[in-house]
Coordinates of C-alpha atoms in Angstrom, one line a residue:
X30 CA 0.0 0.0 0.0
X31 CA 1.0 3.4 -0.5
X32 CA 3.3 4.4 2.6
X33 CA 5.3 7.5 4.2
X34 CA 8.1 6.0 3.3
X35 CA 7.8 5.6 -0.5
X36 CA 7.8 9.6 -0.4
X37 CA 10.8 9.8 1.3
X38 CA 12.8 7.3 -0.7
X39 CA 11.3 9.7 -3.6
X40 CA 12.4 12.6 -1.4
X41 CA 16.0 11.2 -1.4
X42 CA 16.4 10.3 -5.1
X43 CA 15.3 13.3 -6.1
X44 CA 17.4 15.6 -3.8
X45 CA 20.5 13.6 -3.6
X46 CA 20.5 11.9 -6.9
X47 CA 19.7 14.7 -9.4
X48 CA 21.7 14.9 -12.3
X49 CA 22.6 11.5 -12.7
X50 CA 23.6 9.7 -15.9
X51 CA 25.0 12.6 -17.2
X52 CA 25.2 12.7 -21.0
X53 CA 26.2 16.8 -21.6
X54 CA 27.9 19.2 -20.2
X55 CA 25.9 19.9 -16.9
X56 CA 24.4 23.6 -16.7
X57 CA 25.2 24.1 -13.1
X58 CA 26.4 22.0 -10.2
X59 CA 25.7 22.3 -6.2
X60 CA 28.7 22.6 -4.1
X61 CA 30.6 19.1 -2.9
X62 CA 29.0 20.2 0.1
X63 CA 25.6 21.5 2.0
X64 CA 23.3 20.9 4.1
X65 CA 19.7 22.2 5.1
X66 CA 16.1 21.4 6.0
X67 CA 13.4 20.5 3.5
X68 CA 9.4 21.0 3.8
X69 CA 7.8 17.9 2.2
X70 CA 4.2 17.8 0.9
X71 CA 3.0 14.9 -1.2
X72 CA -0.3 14.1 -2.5
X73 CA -1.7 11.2 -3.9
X74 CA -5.1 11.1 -5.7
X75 CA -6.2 7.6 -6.0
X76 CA -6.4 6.5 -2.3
X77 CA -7.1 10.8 -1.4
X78 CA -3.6 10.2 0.5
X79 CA -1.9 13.6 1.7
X80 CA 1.1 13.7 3.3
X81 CA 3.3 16.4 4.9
X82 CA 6.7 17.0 6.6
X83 CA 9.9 18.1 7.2
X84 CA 13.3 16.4 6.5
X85 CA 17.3 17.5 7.6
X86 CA 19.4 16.8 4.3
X87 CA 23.0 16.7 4.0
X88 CA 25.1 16.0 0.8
X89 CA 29.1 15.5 1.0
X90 CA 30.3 14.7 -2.3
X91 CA 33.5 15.1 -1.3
X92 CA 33.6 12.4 1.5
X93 CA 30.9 10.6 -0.3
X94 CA 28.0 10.2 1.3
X95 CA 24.7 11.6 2.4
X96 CA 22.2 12.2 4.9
X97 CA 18.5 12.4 5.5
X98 CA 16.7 12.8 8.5
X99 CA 12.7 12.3 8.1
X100 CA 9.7 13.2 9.7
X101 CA 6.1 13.1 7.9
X102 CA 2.3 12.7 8.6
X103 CA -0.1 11.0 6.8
X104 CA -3.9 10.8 6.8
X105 CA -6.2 9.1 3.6
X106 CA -9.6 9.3 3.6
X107 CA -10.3 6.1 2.1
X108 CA -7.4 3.8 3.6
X109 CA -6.7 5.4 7.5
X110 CA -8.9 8.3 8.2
X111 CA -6.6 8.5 10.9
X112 CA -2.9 10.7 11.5
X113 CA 0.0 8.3 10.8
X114 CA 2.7 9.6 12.2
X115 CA 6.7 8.2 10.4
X116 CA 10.5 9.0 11.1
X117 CA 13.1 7.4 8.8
X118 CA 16.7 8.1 8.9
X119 CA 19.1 7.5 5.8
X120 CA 23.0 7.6 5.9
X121 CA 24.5 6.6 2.9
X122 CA 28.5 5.8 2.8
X123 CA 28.9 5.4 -0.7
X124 CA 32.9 4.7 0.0
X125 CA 32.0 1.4 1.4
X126 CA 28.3 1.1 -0.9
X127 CA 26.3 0.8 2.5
X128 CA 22.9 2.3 3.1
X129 CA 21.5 2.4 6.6
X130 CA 18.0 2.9 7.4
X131 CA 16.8 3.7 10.9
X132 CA 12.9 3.6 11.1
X133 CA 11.2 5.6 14.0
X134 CA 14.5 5.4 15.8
X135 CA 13.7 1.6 16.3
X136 CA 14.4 -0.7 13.3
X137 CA 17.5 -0.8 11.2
X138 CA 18.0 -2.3 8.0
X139 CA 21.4 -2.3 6.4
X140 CA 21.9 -2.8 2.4
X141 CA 24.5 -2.6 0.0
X142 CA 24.1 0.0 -2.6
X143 CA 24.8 -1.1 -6.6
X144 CA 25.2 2.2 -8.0
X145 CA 28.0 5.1 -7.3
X146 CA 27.3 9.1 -5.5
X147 CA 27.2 11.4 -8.7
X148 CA 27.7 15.1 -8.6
X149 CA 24.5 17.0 -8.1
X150 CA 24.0 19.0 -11.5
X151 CA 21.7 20.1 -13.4
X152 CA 21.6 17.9 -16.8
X153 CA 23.1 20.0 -19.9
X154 CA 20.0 18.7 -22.2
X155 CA 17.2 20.2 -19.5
X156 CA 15.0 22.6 -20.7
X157 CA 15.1 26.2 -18.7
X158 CA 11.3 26.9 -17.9
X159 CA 11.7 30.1 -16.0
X160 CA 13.7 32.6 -14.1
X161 CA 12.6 35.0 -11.4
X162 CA 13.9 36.3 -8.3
X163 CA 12.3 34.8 -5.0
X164 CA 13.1 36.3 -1.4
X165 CA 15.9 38.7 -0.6
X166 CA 16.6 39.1 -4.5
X167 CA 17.5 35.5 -4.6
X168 CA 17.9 35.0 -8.3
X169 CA 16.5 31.5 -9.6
X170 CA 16.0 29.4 -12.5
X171 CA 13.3 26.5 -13.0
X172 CA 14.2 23.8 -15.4
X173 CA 12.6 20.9 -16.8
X174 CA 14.8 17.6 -16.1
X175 CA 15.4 13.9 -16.0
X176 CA 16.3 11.3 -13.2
X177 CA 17.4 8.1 -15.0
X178 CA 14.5 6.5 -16.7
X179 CA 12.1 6.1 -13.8
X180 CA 11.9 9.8 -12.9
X181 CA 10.6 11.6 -16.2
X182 CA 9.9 14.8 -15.4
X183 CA 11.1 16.5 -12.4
X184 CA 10.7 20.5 -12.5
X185 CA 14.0 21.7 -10.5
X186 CA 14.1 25.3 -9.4
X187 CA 17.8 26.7 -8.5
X188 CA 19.8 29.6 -7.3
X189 CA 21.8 31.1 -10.1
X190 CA 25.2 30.9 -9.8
X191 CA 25.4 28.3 -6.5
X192 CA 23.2 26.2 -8.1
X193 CA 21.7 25.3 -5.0
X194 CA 18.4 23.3 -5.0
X195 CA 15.2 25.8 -4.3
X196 CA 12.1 24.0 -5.0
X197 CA 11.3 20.4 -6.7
X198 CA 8.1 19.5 -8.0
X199 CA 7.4 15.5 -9.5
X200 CA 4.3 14.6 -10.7
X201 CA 3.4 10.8 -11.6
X202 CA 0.8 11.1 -13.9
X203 CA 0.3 6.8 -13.6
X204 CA 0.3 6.7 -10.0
X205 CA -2.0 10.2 -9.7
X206 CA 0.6 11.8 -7.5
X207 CA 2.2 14.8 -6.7
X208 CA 5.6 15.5 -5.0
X209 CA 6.2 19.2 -4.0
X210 CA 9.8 19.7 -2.3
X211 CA 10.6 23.3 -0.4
X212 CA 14.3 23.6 0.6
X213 CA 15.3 26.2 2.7
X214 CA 17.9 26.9 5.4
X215 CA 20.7 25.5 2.7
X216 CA 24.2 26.5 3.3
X217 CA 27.4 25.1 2.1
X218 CA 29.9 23.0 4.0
X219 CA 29.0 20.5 7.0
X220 CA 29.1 21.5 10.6
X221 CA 28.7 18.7 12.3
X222 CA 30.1 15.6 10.5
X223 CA 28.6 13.0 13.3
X224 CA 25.3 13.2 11.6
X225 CA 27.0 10.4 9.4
X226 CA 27.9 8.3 12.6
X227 CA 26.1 4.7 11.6
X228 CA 23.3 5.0 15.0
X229 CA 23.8 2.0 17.7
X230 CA 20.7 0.3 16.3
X231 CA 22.9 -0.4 12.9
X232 CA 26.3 -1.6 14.3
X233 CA 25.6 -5.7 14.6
X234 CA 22.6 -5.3 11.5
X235 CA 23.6 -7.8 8.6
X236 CA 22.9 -6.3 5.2
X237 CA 19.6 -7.7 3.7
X238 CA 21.4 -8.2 0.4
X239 CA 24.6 -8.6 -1.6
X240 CA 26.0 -6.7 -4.3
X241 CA 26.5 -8.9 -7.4
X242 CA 24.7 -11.6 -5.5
X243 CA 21.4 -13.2 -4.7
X244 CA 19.7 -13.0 -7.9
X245 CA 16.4 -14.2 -9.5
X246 CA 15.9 -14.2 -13.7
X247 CA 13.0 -13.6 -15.3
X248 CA 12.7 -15.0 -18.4
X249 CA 9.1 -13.7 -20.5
X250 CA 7.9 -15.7 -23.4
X251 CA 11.3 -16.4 -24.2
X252 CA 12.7 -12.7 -25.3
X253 CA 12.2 -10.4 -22.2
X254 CA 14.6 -10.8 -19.7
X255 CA 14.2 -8.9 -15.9
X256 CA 16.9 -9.5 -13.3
X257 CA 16.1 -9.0 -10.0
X258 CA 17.9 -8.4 -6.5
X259 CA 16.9 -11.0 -4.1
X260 CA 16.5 -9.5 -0.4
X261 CA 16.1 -13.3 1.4
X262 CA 17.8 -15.8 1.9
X263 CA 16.7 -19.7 0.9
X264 CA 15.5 -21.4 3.6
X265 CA 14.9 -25.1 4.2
X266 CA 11.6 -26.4 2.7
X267 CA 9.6 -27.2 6.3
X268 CA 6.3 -27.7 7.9
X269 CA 6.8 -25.8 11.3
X270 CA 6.8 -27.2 14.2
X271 CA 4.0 -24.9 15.6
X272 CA 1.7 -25.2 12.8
X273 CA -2.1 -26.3 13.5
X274 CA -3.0 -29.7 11.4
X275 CA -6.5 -29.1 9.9
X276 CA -6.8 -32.8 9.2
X277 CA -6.0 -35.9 7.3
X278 CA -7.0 -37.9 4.3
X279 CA -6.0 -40.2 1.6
X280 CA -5.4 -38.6 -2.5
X281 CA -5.1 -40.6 -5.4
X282 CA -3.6 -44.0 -5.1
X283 CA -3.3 -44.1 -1.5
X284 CA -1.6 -41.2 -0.5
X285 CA -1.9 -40.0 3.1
X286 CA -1.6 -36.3 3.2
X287 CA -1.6 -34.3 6.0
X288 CA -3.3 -30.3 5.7
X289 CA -1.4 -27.8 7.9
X290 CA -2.4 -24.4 8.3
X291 CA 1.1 -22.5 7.6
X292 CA 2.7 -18.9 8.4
X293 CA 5.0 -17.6 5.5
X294 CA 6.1 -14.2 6.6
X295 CA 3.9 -11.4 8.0
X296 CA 2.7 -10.6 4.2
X297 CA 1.5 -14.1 3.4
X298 CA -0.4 -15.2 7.6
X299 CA -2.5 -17.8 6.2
X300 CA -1.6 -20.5 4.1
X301 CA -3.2 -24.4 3.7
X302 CA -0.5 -26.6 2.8
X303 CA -1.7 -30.4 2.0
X304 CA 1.8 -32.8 2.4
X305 CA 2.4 -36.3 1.5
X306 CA 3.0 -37.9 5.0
X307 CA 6.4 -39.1 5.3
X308 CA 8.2 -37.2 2.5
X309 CA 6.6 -34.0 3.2
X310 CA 6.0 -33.0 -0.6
X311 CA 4.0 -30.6 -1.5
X312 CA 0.6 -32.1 -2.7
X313 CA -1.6 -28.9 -2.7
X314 CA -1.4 -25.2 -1.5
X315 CA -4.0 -22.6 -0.6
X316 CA -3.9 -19.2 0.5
X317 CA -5.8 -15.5 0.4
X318 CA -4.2 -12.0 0.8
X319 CA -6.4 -9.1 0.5
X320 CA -7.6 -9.2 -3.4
X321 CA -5.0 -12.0 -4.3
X322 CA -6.3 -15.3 -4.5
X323 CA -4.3 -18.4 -4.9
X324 CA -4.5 -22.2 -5.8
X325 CA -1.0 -24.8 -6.6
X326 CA -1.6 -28.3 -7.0
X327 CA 1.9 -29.9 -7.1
X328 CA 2.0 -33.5 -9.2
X329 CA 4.6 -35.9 -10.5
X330 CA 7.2 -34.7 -7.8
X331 CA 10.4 -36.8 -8.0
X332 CA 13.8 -36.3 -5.6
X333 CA 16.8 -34.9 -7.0
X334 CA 17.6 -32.6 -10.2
X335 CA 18.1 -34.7 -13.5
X336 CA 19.6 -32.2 -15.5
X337 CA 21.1 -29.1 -13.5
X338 CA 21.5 -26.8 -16.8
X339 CA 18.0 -25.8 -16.1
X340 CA 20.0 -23.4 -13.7
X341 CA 22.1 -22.3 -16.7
X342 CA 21.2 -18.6 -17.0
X343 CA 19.1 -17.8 -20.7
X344 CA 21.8 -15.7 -22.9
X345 CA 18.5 -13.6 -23.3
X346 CA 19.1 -12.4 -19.3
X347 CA 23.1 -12.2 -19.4
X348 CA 23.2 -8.8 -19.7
X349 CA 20.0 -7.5 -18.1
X350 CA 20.7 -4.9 -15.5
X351 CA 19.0 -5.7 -11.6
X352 CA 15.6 -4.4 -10.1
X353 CA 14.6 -4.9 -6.7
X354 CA 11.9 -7.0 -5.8
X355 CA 8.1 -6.3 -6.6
X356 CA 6.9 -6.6 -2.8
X357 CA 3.5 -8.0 -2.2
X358 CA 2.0 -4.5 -1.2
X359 CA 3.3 -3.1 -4.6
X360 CA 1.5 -6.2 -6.7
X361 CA -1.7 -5.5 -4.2
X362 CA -1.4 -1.7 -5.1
X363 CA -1.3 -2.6 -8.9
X364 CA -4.0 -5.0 -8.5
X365 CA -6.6 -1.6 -6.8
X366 CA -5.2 0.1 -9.7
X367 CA -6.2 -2.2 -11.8
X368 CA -9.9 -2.2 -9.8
X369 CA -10.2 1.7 -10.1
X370 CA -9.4 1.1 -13.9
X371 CA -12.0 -1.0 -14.4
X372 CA -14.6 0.9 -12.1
X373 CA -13.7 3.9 -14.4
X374 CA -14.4 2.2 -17.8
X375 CA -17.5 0.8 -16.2
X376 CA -18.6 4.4 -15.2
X377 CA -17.5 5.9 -19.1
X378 CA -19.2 3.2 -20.3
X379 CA -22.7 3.7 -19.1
X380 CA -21.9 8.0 -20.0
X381 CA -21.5 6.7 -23.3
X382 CA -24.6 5.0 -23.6
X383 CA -26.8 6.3 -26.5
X384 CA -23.9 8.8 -27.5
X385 CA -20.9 8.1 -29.9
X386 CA -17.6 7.3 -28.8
X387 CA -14.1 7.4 -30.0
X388 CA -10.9 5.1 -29.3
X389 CA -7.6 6.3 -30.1
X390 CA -3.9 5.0 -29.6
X391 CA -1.6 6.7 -27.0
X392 CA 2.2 5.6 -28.8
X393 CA 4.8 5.2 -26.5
X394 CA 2.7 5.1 -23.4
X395 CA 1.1 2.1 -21.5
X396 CA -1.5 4.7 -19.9
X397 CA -4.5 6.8 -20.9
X398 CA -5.0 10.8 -20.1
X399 CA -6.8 11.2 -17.2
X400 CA -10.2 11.6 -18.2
X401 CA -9.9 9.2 -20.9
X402 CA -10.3 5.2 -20.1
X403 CA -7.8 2.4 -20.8
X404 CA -9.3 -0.1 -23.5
X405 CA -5.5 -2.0 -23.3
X406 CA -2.1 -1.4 -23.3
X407 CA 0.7 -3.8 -25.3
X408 CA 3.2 -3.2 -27.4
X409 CA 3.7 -0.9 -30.4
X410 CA 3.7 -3.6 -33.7
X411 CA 5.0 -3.1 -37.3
X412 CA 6.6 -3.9 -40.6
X413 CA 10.1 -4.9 -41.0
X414 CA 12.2 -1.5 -41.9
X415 CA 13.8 -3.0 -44.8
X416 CA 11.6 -6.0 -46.0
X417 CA 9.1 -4.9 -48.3
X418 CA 5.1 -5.9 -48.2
X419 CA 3.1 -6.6 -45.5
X420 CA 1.1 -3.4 -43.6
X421 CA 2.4 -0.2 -44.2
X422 CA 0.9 1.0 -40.9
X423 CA 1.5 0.6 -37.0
X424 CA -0.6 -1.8 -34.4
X425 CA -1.1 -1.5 -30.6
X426 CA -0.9 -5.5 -30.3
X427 CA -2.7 -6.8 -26.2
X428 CA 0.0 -8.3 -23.9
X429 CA -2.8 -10.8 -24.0
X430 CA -3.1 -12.6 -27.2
X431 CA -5.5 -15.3 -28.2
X432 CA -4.8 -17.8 -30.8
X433 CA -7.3 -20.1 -32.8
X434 CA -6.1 -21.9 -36.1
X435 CA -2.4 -21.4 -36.5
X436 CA 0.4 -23.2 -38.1
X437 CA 3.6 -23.2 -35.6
X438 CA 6.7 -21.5 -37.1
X439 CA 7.5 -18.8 -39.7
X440 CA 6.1 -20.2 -43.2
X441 CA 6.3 -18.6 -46.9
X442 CA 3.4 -17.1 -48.1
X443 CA 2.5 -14.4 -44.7
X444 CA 2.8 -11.2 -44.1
X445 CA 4.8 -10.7 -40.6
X446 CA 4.7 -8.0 -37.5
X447 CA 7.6 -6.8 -35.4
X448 CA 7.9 -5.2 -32.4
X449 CA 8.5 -1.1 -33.0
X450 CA 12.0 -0.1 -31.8
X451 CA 12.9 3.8 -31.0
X452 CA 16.0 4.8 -32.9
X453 CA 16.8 8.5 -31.5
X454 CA 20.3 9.9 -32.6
X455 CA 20.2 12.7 -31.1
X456 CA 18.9 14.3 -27.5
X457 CA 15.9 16.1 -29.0
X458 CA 13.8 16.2 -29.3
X459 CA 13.2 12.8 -26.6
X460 CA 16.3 11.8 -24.7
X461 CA 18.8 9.6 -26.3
X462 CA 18.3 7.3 -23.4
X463 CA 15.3 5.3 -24.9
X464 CA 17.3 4.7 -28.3
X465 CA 17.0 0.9 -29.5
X466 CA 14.6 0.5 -26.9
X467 CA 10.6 -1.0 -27.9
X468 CA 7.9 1.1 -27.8
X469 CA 4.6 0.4 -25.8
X470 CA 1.7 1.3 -26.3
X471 CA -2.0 2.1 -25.1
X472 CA -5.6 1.9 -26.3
X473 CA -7.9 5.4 -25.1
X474 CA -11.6 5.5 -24.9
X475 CA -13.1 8.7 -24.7
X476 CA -16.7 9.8 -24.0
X477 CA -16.2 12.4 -27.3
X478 CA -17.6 11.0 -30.7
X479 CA -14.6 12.3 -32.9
X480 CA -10.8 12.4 -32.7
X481 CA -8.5 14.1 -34.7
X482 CA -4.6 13.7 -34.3
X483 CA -3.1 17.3 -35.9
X484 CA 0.5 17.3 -37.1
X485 CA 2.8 20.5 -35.8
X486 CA 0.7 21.5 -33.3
X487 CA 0.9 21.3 -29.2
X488 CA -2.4 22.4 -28.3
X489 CA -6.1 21.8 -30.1
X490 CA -8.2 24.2 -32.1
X491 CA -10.6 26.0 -30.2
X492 CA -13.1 23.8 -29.4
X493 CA -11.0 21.0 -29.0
X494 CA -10.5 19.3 -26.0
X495 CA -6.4 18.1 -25.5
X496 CA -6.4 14.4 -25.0
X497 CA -1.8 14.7 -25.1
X498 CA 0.3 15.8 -27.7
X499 CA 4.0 14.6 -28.6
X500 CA 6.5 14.5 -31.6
X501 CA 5.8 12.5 -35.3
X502 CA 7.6 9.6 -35.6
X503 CA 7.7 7.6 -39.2
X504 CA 10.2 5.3 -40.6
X505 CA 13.8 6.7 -42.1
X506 CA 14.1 8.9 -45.1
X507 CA 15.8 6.5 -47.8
X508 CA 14.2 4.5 -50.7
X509 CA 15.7 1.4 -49.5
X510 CA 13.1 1.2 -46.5
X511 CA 9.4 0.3 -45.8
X512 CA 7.5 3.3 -46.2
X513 CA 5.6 3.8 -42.8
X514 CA 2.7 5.8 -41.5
X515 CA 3.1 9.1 -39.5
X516 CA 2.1 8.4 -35.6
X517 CA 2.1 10.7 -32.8
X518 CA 3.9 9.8 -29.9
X519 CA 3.8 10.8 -26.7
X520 CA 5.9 13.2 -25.0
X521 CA 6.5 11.5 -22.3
X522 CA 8.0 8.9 -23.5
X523 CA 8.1 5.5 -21.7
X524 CA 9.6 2.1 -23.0
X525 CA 8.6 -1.5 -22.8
X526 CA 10.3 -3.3 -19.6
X527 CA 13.3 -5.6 -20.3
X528 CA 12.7 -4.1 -24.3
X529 CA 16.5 -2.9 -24.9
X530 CA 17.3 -6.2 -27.2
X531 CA 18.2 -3.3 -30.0
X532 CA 16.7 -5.8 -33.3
X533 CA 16.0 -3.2 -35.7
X534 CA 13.2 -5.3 -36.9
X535 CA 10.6 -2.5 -37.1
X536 CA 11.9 1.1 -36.0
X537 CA 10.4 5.0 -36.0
X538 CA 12.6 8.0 -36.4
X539 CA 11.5 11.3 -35.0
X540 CA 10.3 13.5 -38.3
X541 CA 12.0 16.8 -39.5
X542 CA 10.5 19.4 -41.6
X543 CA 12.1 20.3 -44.9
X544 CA 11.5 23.0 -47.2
X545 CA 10.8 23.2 -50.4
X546 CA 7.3 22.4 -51.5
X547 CA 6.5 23.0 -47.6
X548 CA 6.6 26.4 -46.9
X549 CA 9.2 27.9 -44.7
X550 CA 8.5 29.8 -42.8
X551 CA 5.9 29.2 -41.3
X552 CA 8.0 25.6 -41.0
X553 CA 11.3 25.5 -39.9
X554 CA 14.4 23.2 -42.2
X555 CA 15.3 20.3 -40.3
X556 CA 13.2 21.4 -37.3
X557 CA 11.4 18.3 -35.4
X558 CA 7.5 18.5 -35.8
X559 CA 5.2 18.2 -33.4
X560 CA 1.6 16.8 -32.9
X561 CA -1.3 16.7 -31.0
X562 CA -4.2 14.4 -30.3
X563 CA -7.3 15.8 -30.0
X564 CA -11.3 15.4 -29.7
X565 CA -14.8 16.9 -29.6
X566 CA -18.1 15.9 -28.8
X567 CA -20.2 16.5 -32.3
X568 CA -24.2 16.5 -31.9

């Protein structure tokens, strides 16, 4: 579920961790040193969650490391009506790649970090919004920028000159929420260097993982490939010794099981596990967790491993970079999501009723505008770039397909569909960080009867209601490829998980303008073209 603490991890990454990845020459940088105090206030729509506080921050580039001293209340009107009250302390020694975390002065957990400090900066490719003067003739500037590929769009305000952060704003248009960061009371330098002191709660905590160790592949219809960070360790397959037998009975050809009722952590309480008496195999497991309902029969169980190259890992995962762990609250969170979802297309639905509607495809997105519904989301689908025949235009294929009459294996006499691949040369006008990465996809409804997707514009004509707007993308210029159609994709771009297999199977460029025929001005030579998405309700 949606907790304190998820802000300020956010909190962290976005005030310690700006600027990273690096791919120009920065605009600015922060001293190696400063410290100060930042106001925290954090909403989030879905679950009418708001959440405010305070937080001490400390960055030492210099030595390394950084600190984070939390304090934040919450109150939801749908999940606790009531305060919540939260204090976390980070201290991060990237010398020696160790994170501490100190919950409510309690708790510690220890981990080992896999990444490196980087210098606070302000990327060279972000886009300057604003400037004003704020205060005592404080001069700032607000820019647009980037954190890595999970935080798109992060609007950083900064003193001129030192650099120093001002004001942070992140808004996750998928999750509904909004991250507002006030920093004040920031001066350079450190005065007292025993904040980084590991606390006494930390000093005999083991570290709940291992860089470059305890790993789990996951291998997707053979071609995606997601490695993630294992936080446990394997334990010994046991019925405990406190666990309540439900009863006893006899399965198949006279196998005596036994049903125990089973704890497997604090997330999972409840489980009913039926073992074959004696060996204690699995025969059959049960168990409920909030929304998530699950059923495992186990059959044709036989001791020892006949061939251990199962273990091998695929070539496809050899390369894939780690995640950490989906936890069961995030899967139950995605899971409500998905509930709200469906209670929304539900409620369009019935609007729509006895008017006309419209679908349209959101490229390079696996969600819908806000007040439209989500028919599907999959991948983006196309023609080979250099292999003529087939389509000529783009698909939004379901992560769900269904099959009826097929013939197994690539045969003569078909036309064929490949996944769409981003190929961006350049750092505009999308960051060159999604290059040879696929391209998702999503399908819109929306309650208005006609939509219109208008090439080199940002905004609709009056009238129009805004559904999002983007860049064109196509195929490349040259005779030698597939010609393509012209889609508009979103400016926010997003990529499929795990899709960084670069196969230049099918591909979209962004478009350029050229004159000639096409007048100049009002077009510009060479000069990326826009495009917007819109719709109106016609009587």
């Amino acid at each position: 579920m949606y907790t304190p603490r998820l802000t300020v991890v956010l909190l962290m990454a976005i005030i310690l961790r700006i600027g990273i990845g690096l791919e120009l020459d920065p605009v600015c940088c922060t001293p190696d040193q400063w410290e100060g105090r930042v106001y925290i206030d954090d909403a989030q729509i879905f679950y009418y969650i708001h959440m405010n506080g305070s937080a001490e921050v400390a960055y030492d580039f210099t030595n390394s490391r950084a600190f984070i001293n939390a304090t934040v209340v919450q109150k939801s009107l749908v999940l606790k009506p009531e305060l919540q009250h939260y204090s976390v302390l980070y201290i991060e020694d990237y010398k020696n790649n160790v994170e501490y975390e100190l919950d409510d002065g309690k708790t510690c957990q220890k981990a080992w970090m896999d990444f490196n400090m980087t210098k606070q900066c302000v990327q060279g490719g972000a886009k300057l919004l604003q400037s004003g003067v704020v205060g005592q003739g404080t001069n700032i500037e607000t820019y647009n920028t980037t954190l890595g590929d999970q935080y798109q769009n992060i609007r950083a305000t900064i003193e001129r000159g030192s650099c120093l952060p001002v004001h942070l704003v992140y808004i996750d248009s998928d999750y509904g929420s909004v991250t507002s960061c006030d920093v004040y009371g920031i001066t350079p330098g450190i005065k007292d260097t025993k904040i980084f002191d590991i606390p006494p709660q930390c000093k005999h905590v083991s570290p709940i993982y291992r860089k470059n160790q305890n790993y789990e592949y996951e291998l997707d219809n053979g071609v995606y490939c997601q490695k993630t960070r294992l936080d446990v360790n394997m334990t010994k397959q046991c019925v405990q010794g406190g666990d309540n037998l439900l009863y006893s009975g006899v399965v198949g050809e006279h196998i005596i099981t036994d049903t125990y009722n089973i704890t497997l952590d604090k997330s999972v309480p409840n489980i009913r596990a039926s073992i074959e008496r004696g060996s204690c195999v699995p025969v059959h497991l049960y168990f409920t967790h909030k929304v998530v309902v699950t059923n495992v029969d186990v059959y044709n169980m036989t001791p020892g491993i006949k061939d251990t190259k199962i273990f091998d890992i695929p070539p496809q995962c050899k390369h894939a970079s780690p995640k950490h762990r989906w936890t069961m609250d995030y899967l139950i969170k995605q899971m409500e999501r998905n509930l709200v979802e469906l209670k929304d297309l539900h409620f369009h639905a019935s609007e729509c009723r006895g008017h006309n509607a419209a679908t349209y495809i959101r490229w390079g997105k696996s969600s819908c505008p806000q007040d439209s519904t989500l028919v599907y989301d999959g991948y983006g689908a196309g023609n080979h770039f250099n292999e003529g025949g087939s389509g000529s235009n783009f698909l939004c294929l379901p992560k769900n397909p269904e099959w009826k009459d097929y013939t197994s294996g690539q045969n003569e006499g078909t036309g064929r569909l490949y996944g769409v691949e981003y190929e961006i040369q350049t750092s505009k006008p999308y960051s060159k960080s999604f290059n040879d990465k696929d391209m998702p996809c999503a399908v819109c409804l929306t309650a208005r009867s006609t939509v219109l997707m208008v090439p080199g514009k940002i905004n609709c004509h009056e009238g129009w209601h805004k559904e999002f707007s983007g860049y064109l993308m196509s195929e490349y210029h040259t005779k030698t490829r597939t010609p393509s159609q012209y889609i508009c994709v979103d400016e926010k771009l997003e990529s499929v998980p795990g899709g960084d297999g670069n196969r230049n199977e099918a591909v979209v460029y962004p478009v350029e303008a050229v004159c000639g025929s096409l007048k100049c001005p009002p077009y510009v030579n060479g000069r990326e073209l826009t495009c917007v998405v819109c719709s109106k309700e016609i009587n």
